[in-house]
Short mmCIF file of C-alpha atoms and ligand atoms in Angstrom, two decimals:
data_model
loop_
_atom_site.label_atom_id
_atom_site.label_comp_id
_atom_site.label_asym_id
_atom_site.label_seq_id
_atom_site.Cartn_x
_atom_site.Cartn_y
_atom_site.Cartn_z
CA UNK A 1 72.03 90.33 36.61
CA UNK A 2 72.95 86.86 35.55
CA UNK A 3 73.92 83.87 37.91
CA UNK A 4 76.50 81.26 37.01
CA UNK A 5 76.88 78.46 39.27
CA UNK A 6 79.59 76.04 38.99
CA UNK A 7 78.27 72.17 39.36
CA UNK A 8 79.13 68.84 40.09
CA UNK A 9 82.61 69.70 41.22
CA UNK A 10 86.28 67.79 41.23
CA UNK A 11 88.04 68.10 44.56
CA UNK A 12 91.65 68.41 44.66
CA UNK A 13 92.97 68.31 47.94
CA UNK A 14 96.89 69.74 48.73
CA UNK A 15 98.29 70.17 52.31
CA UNK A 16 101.75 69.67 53.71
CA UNK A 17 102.29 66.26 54.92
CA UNK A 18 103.27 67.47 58.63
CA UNK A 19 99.93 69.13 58.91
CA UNK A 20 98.58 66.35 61.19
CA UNK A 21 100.84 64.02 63.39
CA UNK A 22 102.94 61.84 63.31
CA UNK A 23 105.80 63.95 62.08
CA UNK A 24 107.35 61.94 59.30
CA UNK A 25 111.26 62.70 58.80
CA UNK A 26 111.48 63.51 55.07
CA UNK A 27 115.59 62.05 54.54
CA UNK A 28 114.53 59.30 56.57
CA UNK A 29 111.23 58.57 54.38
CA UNK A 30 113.39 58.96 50.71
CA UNK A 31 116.35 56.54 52.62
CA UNK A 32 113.48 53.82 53.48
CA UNK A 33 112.50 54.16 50.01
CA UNK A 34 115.70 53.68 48.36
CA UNK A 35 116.64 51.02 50.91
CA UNK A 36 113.51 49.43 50.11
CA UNK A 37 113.87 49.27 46.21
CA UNK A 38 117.32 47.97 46.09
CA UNK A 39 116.32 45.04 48.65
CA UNK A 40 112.65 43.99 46.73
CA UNK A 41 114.24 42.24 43.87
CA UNK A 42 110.52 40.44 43.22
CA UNK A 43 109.58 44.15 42.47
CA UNK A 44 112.78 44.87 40.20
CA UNK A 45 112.10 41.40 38.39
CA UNK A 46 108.12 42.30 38.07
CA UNK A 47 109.56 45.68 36.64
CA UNK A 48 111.87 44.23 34.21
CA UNK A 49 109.35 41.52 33.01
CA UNK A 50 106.64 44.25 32.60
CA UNK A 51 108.62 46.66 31.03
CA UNK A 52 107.54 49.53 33.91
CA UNK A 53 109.78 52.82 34.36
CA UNK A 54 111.95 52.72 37.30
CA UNK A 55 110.96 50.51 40.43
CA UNK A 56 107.41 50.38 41.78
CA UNK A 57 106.74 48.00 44.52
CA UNK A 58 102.82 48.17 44.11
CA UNK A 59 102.75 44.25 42.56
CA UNK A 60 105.53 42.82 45.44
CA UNK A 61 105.18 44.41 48.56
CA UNK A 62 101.33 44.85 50.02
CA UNK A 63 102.76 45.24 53.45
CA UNK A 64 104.60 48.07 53.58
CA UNK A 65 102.94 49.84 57.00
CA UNK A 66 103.52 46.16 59.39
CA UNK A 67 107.45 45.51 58.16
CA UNK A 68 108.70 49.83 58.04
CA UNK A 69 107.57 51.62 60.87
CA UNK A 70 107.95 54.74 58.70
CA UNK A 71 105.30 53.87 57.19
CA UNK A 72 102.87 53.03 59.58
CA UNK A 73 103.40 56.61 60.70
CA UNK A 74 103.08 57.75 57.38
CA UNK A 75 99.42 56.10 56.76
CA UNK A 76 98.25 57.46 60.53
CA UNK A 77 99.55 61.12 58.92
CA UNK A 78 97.67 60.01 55.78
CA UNK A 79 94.29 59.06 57.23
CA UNK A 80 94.12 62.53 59.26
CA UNK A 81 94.29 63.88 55.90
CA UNK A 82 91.91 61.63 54.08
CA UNK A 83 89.11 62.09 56.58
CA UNK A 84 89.98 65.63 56.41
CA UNK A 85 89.03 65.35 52.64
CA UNK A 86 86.37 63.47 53.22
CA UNK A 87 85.03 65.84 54.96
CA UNK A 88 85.04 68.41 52.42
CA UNK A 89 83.42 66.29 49.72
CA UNK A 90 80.67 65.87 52.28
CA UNK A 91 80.75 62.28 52.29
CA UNK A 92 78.05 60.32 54.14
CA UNK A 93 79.85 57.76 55.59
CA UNK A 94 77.37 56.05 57.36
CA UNK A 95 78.63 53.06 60.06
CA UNK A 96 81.95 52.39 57.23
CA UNK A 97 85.25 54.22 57.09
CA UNK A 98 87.91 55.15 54.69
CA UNK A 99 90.38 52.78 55.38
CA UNK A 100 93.66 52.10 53.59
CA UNK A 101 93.77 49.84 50.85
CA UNK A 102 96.86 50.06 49.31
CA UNK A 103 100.08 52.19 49.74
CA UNK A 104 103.27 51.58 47.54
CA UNK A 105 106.29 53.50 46.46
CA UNK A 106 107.10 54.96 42.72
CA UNK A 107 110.72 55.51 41.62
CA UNK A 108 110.91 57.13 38.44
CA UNK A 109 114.29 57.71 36.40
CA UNK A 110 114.95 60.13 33.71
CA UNK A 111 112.39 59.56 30.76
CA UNK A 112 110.24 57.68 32.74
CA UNK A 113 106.37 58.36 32.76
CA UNK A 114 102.95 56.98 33.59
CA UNK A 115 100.30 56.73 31.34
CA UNK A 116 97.27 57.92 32.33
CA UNK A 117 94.80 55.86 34.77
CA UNK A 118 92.24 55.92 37.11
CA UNK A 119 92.56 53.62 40.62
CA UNK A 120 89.58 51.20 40.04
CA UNK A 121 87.78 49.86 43.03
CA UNK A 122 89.03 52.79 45.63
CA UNK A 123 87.35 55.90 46.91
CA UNK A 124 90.30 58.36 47.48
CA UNK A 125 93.51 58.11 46.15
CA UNK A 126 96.53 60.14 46.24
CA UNK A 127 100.19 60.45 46.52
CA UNK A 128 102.53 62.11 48.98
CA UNK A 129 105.98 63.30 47.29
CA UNK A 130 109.75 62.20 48.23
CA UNK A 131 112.39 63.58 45.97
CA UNK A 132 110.83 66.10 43.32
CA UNK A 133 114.49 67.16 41.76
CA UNK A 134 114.16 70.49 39.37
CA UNK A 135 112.73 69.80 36.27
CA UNK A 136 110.89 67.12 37.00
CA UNK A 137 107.15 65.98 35.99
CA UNK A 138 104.16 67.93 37.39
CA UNK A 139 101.22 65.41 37.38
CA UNK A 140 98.81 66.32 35.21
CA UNK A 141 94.42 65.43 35.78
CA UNK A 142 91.65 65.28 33.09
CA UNK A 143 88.18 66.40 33.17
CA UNK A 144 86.15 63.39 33.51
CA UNK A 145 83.88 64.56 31.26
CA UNK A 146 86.30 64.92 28.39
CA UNK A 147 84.36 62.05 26.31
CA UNK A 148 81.34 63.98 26.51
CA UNK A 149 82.74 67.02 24.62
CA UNK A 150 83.01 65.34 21.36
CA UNK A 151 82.04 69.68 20.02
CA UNK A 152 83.10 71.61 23.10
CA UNK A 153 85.92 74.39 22.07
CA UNK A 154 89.10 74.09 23.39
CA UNK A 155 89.76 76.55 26.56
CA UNK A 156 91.99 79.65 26.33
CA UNK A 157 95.01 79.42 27.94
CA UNK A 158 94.95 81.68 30.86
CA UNK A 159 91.42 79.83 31.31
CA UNK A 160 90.60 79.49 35.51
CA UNK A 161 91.88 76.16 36.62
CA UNK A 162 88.10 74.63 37.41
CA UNK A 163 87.44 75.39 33.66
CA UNK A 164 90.64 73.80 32.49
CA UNK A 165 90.37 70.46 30.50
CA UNK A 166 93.54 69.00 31.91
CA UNK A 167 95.32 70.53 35.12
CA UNK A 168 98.94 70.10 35.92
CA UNK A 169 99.83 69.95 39.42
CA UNK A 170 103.64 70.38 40.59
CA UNK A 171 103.81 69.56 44.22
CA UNK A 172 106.65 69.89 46.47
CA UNK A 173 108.73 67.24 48.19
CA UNK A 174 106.61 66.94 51.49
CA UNK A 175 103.31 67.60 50.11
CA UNK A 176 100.26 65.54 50.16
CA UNK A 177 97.44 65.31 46.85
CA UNK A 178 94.25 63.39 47.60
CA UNK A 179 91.44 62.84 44.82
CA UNK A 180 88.81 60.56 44.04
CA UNK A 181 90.15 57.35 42.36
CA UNK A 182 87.71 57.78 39.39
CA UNK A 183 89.97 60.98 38.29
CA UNK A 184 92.32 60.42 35.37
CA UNK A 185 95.56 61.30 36.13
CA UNK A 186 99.49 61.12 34.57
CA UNK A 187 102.66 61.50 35.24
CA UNK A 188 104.59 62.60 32.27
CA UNK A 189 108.22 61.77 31.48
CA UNK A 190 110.61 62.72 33.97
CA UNK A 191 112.94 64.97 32.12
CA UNK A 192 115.35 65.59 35.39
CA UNK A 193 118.20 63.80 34.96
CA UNK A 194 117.59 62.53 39.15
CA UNK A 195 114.56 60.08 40.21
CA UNK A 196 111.44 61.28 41.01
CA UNK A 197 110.45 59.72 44.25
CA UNK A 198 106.72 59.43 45.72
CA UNK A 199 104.37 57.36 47.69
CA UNK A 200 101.17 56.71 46.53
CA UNK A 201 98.17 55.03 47.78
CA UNK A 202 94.23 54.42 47.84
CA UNK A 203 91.54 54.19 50.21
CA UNK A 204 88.29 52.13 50.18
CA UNK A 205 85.29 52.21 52.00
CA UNK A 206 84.17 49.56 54.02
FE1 FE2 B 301 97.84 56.93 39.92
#
């Protein structure tokens, strides 16, 4: 009888925000956002000027958590998840922590998308999700060992999703994705004809 192991595996982590406290008030969170964007006109100019889909306010506003109490409960909800993960992956730790490094909010219109990246110089990274109207992009991960498979076959398509090549992910509003920041990851175009909200952030260890 044969033995297949899997190896070296890719975590994907999914929960419900509201798993771990503070409750975070959904409306309220997509209102702050909103409120946010249309007030951060350094972000809409650094938008503009670098031709980015929609309104991000990752290169304006580092501070989100001290100036919206919304968010400051959102990151304590997010760190009970990310040492949850953490956990999981087995990290050793040691005498640092994952802490919060960044967190920033994505608004993308109709036939927006982003191109695929990774989240250089962070540990965990993930995004929670605001408005997800119908239709709307899935985010889709890549094998980081893709490179390497310069003669590998392609995988059927009903192929189990640790085998897959690429994975597409389509979370509800109110969920929570972590994964390490090395993992390639995209957001294709937004075909709904409404913005798809989210909140995204990363995590370093120090
Ligand atoms: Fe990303």
């Amino acid at each position: 009888m044969s033995q297949i192991a899997s190896l070296f595996a890719t975590r994907l982590y999914r929960a419900a925000l509201s798993e771990f406290d503070p409750a975070i008030d959904g409306s309220e969170l997509e209102t702050s956002c909103l409120t946010i964007a249309e007030d951060d006109e350094a972000g809409q100019d650094w938008c503009v000027q670098n031709e980015f889909p929609g309104y991000t306010s990752y290169a304006s506003l580092s501070d989100l958590p001290w100036r919206f109490p919304i968010f400051k409960d959102l990151v304590a909800a997010l760190d009970a998840h990310v040492a949850d993960f953490a956990g999981d992956l087995q990290f050793d730790l040691g005498d640092k922590t994952l802490q919060l490094e960044d967190i920033w909010i994505n608004i993308l219109p109709e036939g927006g998308i982003h191109t695929a990246h990774i989240h250089p110089h962070s540990v965990i990274s993930g995004t929670t999700y605001v408005a997800m109207p119908e239709g709307t992009s899935a985010i889709k991960f890549e094998d980081p060992r893709l490179a390497m498979m310069m003669a590998a076959p392609p995988r059927i398509a009903s192929a189990r999703a640790e085998l897959r090549q690429f994975l597409y992910v389509q979370p509800n509003v109110g969920d929570v994705l972590l994964w390490e920041s090395w993992l390639r990851h995209e957001v294709p175009m937004n075909m709904a004809e409404q913005d798809r909200i989210s909140v995204s952030f990363n995590y370093k260890w120090e």
